[in-house]
Structure formats: C-alpha cells, structure tokens
C-alpha cells in the first residue's frame, strides 16, 4: 500500500537512511492530513480522560499508595504479594474464571440467538420485543428483585414455591449457602446479559445485504440454520468481534450483581471476584497501589482472551 | 419484515413455535419493567407489605401526588434535576456520537501512521477496570478546574471508547468502491462522511445514541458535582430513597419517571433502526 511506495521513492536531498525514513513518514502524515483532522477531537479527549488515567494507574501499581502520603516506589512487590501471599485473591481468580467461562460464551450466544430471532419480526413488534429483552439493562438496579425471589426466609418467592410443593421442608439460605451463591449469581448475570452486544447484533443484522439470502437459496441453502452459519454470521463479523469484546469485559468484571446479591464480603468469599477484591482494596482499605496491580493483572488477562477470541473469529464461516 | 417471512425456508409451524418461545423468554425478561411500574402505583401499605407482593393490588396515584407536594417544598426545584440530567445526557451523547463517528471514519477508511496502534489502544481501554482510574481522573478534573461543572461529566463522554469501536466496526463494512467513486466525483472527505458514510451506518449510531444516553442519564455525578443546583436526577432519587419509609412511595414514583426517559429514547431509536427501502440500495 502507500507505506511501501513512499519508502521506495528515492529522495535525493536526504541521503541518510534514517532521515529518509523520517521524511517518508512525514510525507505520509501530510498525505493523510484529513484523517488526522477527523481523528483529532476524539483522540485528544480520549487521551486526556482515558489513556492518561489508565497509564497513571499502571504506574501506581508499582508503588505503595494510600492516598494520604505521596506514593512510594516498591517495584514488583504488589505483584508478588498478589500471587504468592494473598490467598483470597486466588479464590477471587478462581471464581472470576468460573463466571467468565460460564457466562461469557453463554451470554454471547444468547445475545446472538435472540437478536437473530427478533430480527424476523415486524418492525413495531420488534422494537417492543427488543425493549422487553433489554429491560433488565435499562431499568437501573432492577436486579434487586432477585433478592426478593431468593430471600432466605420462608417468604422469599423461591422458598415459598418449593415449600408449597413440599420439595423442601425448611427455607433454604440461597444467598448465604456457598453451594447456591455461584449458580444464582451466574443466573442473574445471564439474565442481565442481553445488553450492549444484543443491540449491536440487531443493528448489525440490518446491514446484511438481502440479496445474499436469495442467492443462498439458489445455491442450495435449505434451512435457516444453514442460512445463519453460511450467510448471516460471515456477513456480520465486525459486530461479532465487538460482541466478543463486550462479553469478555462483562464476564470478567462481574461484581455489582455479586455484591448486591451475596453481600460484601460474601460467605466464605463464595461471590468474591477479582473486581470485588479490587473494590475491597481500593475503596475500603485505600491501598491504591495494590488495587491498581489487581486492575493491571485483570487488564492483561482480558487482552490475552480477546486476542485468542479474535484469532478464532477470523476463521469463522 | 414481511419480505423476509416469504422466503423459501420458513414454515408457519416453525415461526409460531419460535414466536411462542420468544414470548415466554420476554415475559421473564420484562420482570423489572413490570415491577418498577407496579411499584410506582402501590399505596404505602402495599410497598411495605410482608411478605412482599410483586404486583400492585389497589393501584393509586398517591405517590405521584406526594411527589408534587414534596417538589413544591424542596430547596432546588425538581425540574432542575431533570434539566441537569437532560443537559448532561443530550450534550454528552451528541458530542460522543459526532466525535466517535468522525474518528471511526478516519480509522476505518484510511491507513496512516499510528492508525492501527490507536485503534488497538481504544479497544484495550475498554478492558481496564474503571474503579482504579477514579483518582487520576479526579486530579485531571481538578487541574482543569472542571470540578463542580457539567464539563466534568460531558467532555469525557465525548471520548468514550465504546462509541468509536462500535462505529468503526460498522464502517468497516462499507464497500470501499462506494467512497472511491465519490472521491473521483470530487466530493470532500467531510461531505463523504455526512452524505454517504453516516446515512449508511444509521442502525449503528441509532444504537449508540440509546447506549450513550442511557449511561449518561444514569450518572449521579457524585464525584464531580457538589452544588445542589447542578446535580442530576439519579442523585435526587438517591436522596429521596434515603428518606426511608416516609419517602418510599415518592421514590417509587421517581423511579418510574426516571426509567421512562431512556425507555422513550430506546423505543424511538429502536423502531428506526430498521433499514428502509430508500437507504438499503446504498449497500454493495
């Protein structure tokens, strides 16, 4: 592309290879002046309010920072403590992985499946159905109704139901019993998962060229599952990638629901995730350096997952 | 769409089964909507009923009446909170959609030094836990003297990574040939952006408006806004809820009013996401 063409062009006035590279680069920057102008407003704000705080946090992860005294440089100490000393962190990692492995793929598939099914409906009905599916995401802290359903006394809906049918003899402490906490949190996270990716998939389905389906029918596509696999999915790869990133972030950072349902701290740390661990150190104990180290580790884990998923999605269809 | 229904590989039975399945799941998913609406019309004795009841039995408008009585006596008029939230959500969303789309256009249609790296940084930034960046963020706002002004909430929204990523993914699907022919015709990049690119990715920005509006509407502004007259409506709701039993009815009413605005935005945008016949011809 343009890169190679400008680099090959010999430039008589500047003989040294390094400065030739530089003028080549400069030429290219000048050639793309419009692109930089389009990018500039966003880039400036993004760097100031997102990149700068993130970089600061990563630097803070190498310090001992209690927000009262100036940060003290401690090198890798926060990280060694995290992996070698902090037992609770390992519980948090284990829980987070369980949540991520279960809710990540399931919520992704659910978003795709329901977006695809809803897309078949007529426009007005579709907008309304989309609202119903999206309801858990739009109505604030509505997941609190689950605390009523799984309330530990005999009046909680779940207990009441099971007692009436004689399945249990005494109320179950759903949100205190470590056997039930994880499945319940997973259920609620899944219930709330038809969010951003769901809407993006619906929008993405709109962009698919309708003539592709007609061509597909002629080429011997027989049912709607084949249609989905051979036409729909390959046509919306960019949206699928977007949805994957959303699923990764959401499944790795589940904390709000866990705290609201199982309490903070939860019984035997059964609902402890990496992010609740981070909140504990950052907002309760004010060990900002340590909290930043947790955030950095989580960040790297998510980037790694995203790279793997991206590789896999490229080969789709 | 009707046209889609008449395709070869559809059967009435299959459609019906799928629709019933969708309806069943939709009922389960709509619980919070039903609950919020039903709560707003519950009289106090039902709100505090033990064991709790999901649906209202004797609906009443008392909560809304109480809300208006309380509004008359409140220090800052309630409409001021609504106004604050609207300013933040509208300006924040407008700027976000505009700037993110412009940047997405640059990254999607041009290859220039730094473009690939910048895009990767944007995607990665989605994965950094926001809980630890609060302090650096506050320091930046303090340095800019934006603490206790709308700017602290509105301007950062213009540079949120989500919008750029979303818009870029949709713009990547626009056939290059379409834009090339416009360039040959002598159209400026600005014109191509407005007259070809943006109309083509309409479903994308309609969706982005929903997401961005909803997020900004829910902001309490807790860390940055300190003057009472600048506070948004979720903050007011928090204050009312903390009034305890006496204010529970009012809080339920405010909860419903607060939810209605993003739901309206959602329904308007979502029913427009559907591509009309006139714009679908633009695609390859």
Coordinates of C-alpha atoms in Angstrom, one line a residue, chain A residues 1-2 25 28-29 32 34-39 41-43 45-54 56-58 67 113-114 117-139 142 145-146 148 153 155 157 191 194 196 199-200 202-204 206-207 209-210 213 217 221-224 227 235-239 241-242 245-246 249 255 275 278-279 283 288 291-292 295-296 298-299 302-303 306-307, chain B residues 1-2 4-5 7-11 14-15 18-19 21-23 25-33 35-36 50-55 96 99-100 102-107 110-114 118 120-129 131-137 140-141 144 146 155-166 169-170 172-173 189-190 193 203-204 207 210-211 214 259 262-263 266-267 270-271 273-275 283-284:
Chain A
X1 CA 0.0 0.0 0.0
X2 CA 1.1 3.6 0.5
X25 CA 6.8 9.1 7.4
X28 CA 2.7 10.1 4.7
X29 CA 1.4 12.0 7.7
X32 CA -3.3 11.8 5.5
X34 CA -7.7 14.8 6.6
X35 CA -7.7 11.6 8.5
X36 CA -5.8 13.2 11.4
X37 CA -8.2 16.1 11.5
X38 CA -11.2 13.6 11.7
X39 CA -9.4 11.7 14.5
X41 CA -11.2 15.8 18.6
X42 CA -11.8 12.3 19.8
X43 CA -8.2 11.5 20.2
X45 CA -10.3 13.8 24.7
X46 CA -9.7 10.1 24.8
X47 CA -6.0 10.5 25.6
X48 CA -6.7 13.1 28.3
X49 CA -9.6 11.3 30.1
X50 CA -8.9 7.6 29.4
X51 CA -5.3 6.9 28.4
X52 CA -3.8 9.2 31.0
X53 CA -5.7 7.8 34.0
X54 CA -5.1 4.2 32.9
X56 CA -1.2 6.6 35.8
X57 CA -2.9 3.6 37.4
X58 CA -0.5 1.2 35.9
X67 CA -3.8 8.3 49.1
X113 CA -29.7 -16.1 19.1
X114 CA -32.3 -13.6 20.4
X117 CA -34.9 -14.4 16.2
X118 CA -36.2 -11.0 17.0
X119 CA -34.9 -9.7 13.6
X120 CA -37.6 -11.8 11.9
X121 CA -40.4 -9.9 13.5
X122 CA -42.2 -6.9 12.0
X123 CA -40.6 -3.5 12.9
X124 CA -43.1 -2.2 15.5
X125 CA -43.4 -5.5 17.3
X126 CA -39.7 -6.0 17.1
X127 CA -38.9 -2.6 18.8
X128 CA -41.3 -3.6 21.6
X129 CA -39.9 -7.1 22.0
X130 CA -36.4 -5.7 22.0
X131 CA -37.4 -3.5 24.8
X132 CA -38.7 -6.4 26.8
X133 CA -35.5 -8.3 26.3
X134 CA -33.4 -5.3 27.1
X135 CA -35.4 -4.4 30.1
X136 CA -33.0 -5.8 32.8
X137 CA -30.3 -3.5 31.3
X138 CA -32.4 -0.4 31.1
X139 CA -34.2 -0.4 34.5
X142 CA -33.7 -3.9 38.9
X145 CA -35.8 -8.1 42.6
X146 CA -33.7 -11.3 42.7
X148 CA -36.8 -10.9 47.0
X153 CA -36.8 -16.8 54.8
X155 CA -41.5 -15.6 52.3
X157 CA -40.7 -16.5 46.3
X191 CA -30.5 -12.7 32.8
X194 CA -28.8 -9.1 26.8
X196 CA -24.9 -3.7 24.5
X199 CA -28.5 -4.2 20.5
X200 CA -25.4 -4.1 18.3
X202 CA -29.7 -6.3 16.0
X203 CA -28.3 -3.3 14.3
X204 CA -25.7 -5.5 12.5
X206 CA -29.9 -4.7 9.5
X207 CA -26.8 -4.2 7.4
X209 CA -27.4 -7.5 2.1
X210 CA -30.8 -9.1 1.5
X213 CA -30.2 -14.7 1.1
X217 CA -31.5 -20.1 -1.6
X221 CA -29.2 -23.5 1.4
X222 CA -32.1 -25.5 2.8
X223 CA -32.9 -24.3 6.4
X224 CA -32.5 -21.2 8.5
X227 CA -28.5 -19.6 6.4
X235 CA -21.7 -11.0 7.0
X236 CA -21.5 -9.6 10.4
X237 CA -18.0 -10.4 11.5
X238 CA -17.2 -6.9 12.7
X239 CA -20.3 -6.9 15.0
X241 CA -15.9 -9.2 17.2
X242 CA -17.5 -6.2 19.0
X245 CA -15.1 -7.9 23.4
X246 CA -18.2 -6.8 25.3
X249 CA -15.3 -7.3 29.7
X255 CA -19.1 -7.7 40.6
X275 CA -13.2 -6.8 40.8
X278 CA -10.2 -4.7 43.8
X279 CA -13.0 -2.7 45.2
X283 CA -12.4 1.7 48.1
X288 CA -4.5 2.1 45.8
X291 CA -5.7 -2.2 43.8
X292 CA -4.0 -0.9 40.7
X295 CA -6.6 -4.0 37.8
X296 CA -3.4 -4.4 35.7
X298 CA -7.1 -8.3 35.1
X299 CA -6.4 -6.0 32.2
X302 CA -8.7 -9.8 29.3
X303 CA -6.4 -8.6 26.5
X306 CA -9.6 -11.0 23.4
X307 CA -6.6 -11.8 21.2
Chain B
X1 CA -40.1 -7.9 8.0
X2 CA -42.8 -9.3 5.8
X4 CA -38.2 -11.9 5.0
X5 CA -41.1 -14.1 6.0
X7 CA -38.6 -16.7 1.9
X8 CA -38.4 -20.4 1.0
X9 CA -37.0 -21.9 4.1
X10 CA -39.7 -20.7 6.5
X11 CA -42.7 -22.7 7.8
X14 CA -41.6 -23.1 12.9
X15 CA -42.4 -19.4 13.0
X18 CA -40.2 -19.6 17.8
X19 CA -42.6 -16.8 18.5
X21 CA -40.6 -19.3 22.8
X22 CA -39.6 -15.6 22.3
X23 CA -42.8 -14.5 24.1
X25 CA -38.5 -15.5 27.5
X26 CA -39.7 -11.9 27.0
X27 CA -42.1 -12.3 30.0
X28 CA -39.2 -13.5 32.1
X29 CA -37.0 -10.7 31.0
X30 CA -39.6 -7.9 31.5
X31 CA -39.9 -8.6 35.2
X32 CA -38.1 -5.4 36.2
X33 CA -40.2 -3.2 34.0
X35 CA -42.0 -4.4 38.9
X36 CA -41.0 -0.7 38.6
X50 CA -44.5 -8.5 54.3
X51 CA -44.3 -11.0 52.6
X52 CA -43.7 -8.7 49.6
X53 CA -46.1 -8.9 46.7
X54 CA -44.9 -8.5 43.2
X55 CA -47.9 -6.8 41.6
X96 CA -19.9 11.4 21.7
X99 CA -16.6 12.7 17.6
X100 CA -16.6 8.9 17.8
X102 CA -15.6 11.1 12.8
X103 CA -12.7 9.2 14.4
X104 CA -14.1 5.9 13.4
X105 CA -14.3 7.2 9.8
X106 CA -10.6 8.1 9.9
X107 CA -9.6 4.7 11.3
X110 CA -7.6 5.4 6.0
X111 CA -4.3 3.7 6.8
X112 CA -2.0 6.2 8.3
X113 CA 1.0 6.1 10.7
X114 CA -0.4 5.2 14.1
X118 CA -4.5 3.9 18.1
X120 CA -5.9 -1.2 19.5
X121 CA -5.4 1.2 22.4
X122 CA -9.1 2.2 22.2
X123 CA -10.2 -1.5 22.2
X124 CA -7.9 -2.3 25.1
X125 CA -9.1 0.6 27.1
X126 CA -12.5 -1.0 27.3
X127 CA -10.9 -3.7 29.4
X128 CA -9.4 -1.6 32.2
X129 CA -11.4 -1.7 35.4
X131 CA -12.6 1.6 39.7
X132 CA -8.9 2.4 39.9
X133 CA -8.9 5.3 37.5
X134 CA -11.2 7.4 39.6
X135 CA -8.4 9.2 41.5
X136 CA -6.3 10.1 38.4
X137 CA -9.5 11.3 36.8
X140 CA -7.2 15.8 36.0
X141 CA -10.6 17.5 36.5
X144 CA -8.6 21.7 34.6
X146 CA -13.8 21.4 35.9
X155 CA -16.5 16.2 27.9
X156 CA -15.1 12.8 29.0
X157 CA -18.2 11.2 27.4
X158 CA -17.1 12.6 24.0
X159 CA -14.0 10.4 24.1
X160 CA -15.5 7.1 25.4
X161 CA -14.0 4.1 23.6
X162 CA -17.3 2.3 23.2
X163 CA -18.7 4.6 20.5
X164 CA -15.5 4.6 18.4
X165 CA -15.3 0.8 18.5
X166 CA -19.0 0.4 17.6
X169 CA -17.0 -2.0 13.2
X170 CA -20.0 -0.8 11.2
X172 CA -15.6 -1.3 8.1
X173 CA -18.5 -3.0 6.2
X189 CA -14.0 14.0 2.9
X190 CA -16.4 15.9 5.1
X193 CA -18.7 11.5 5.8
X203 CA -28.5 1.5 12.6
X204 CA -25.1 1.9 14.3
X207 CA -28.0 2.1 18.7
X210 CA -29.5 4.5 23.0
X211 CA -26.4 3.2 24.8
X214 CA -28.8 5.6 28.9
X259 CA -37.0 5.0 33.7
X262 CA -34.4 6.2 28.4
X263 CA -37.3 3.8 27.5
X266 CA -35.0 3.4 23.2
X267 CA -38.3 2.9 21.5
X270 CA -35.0 1.1 18.0
X271 CA -38.1 1.4 15.7
X273 CA -33.0 1.0 13.3
X274 CA -34.9 -0.9 10.7
X275 CA -33.5 -0.1 7.3
X283 CA -25.0 -1.2 0.0
X284 CA -23.0 -3.3 -2.3

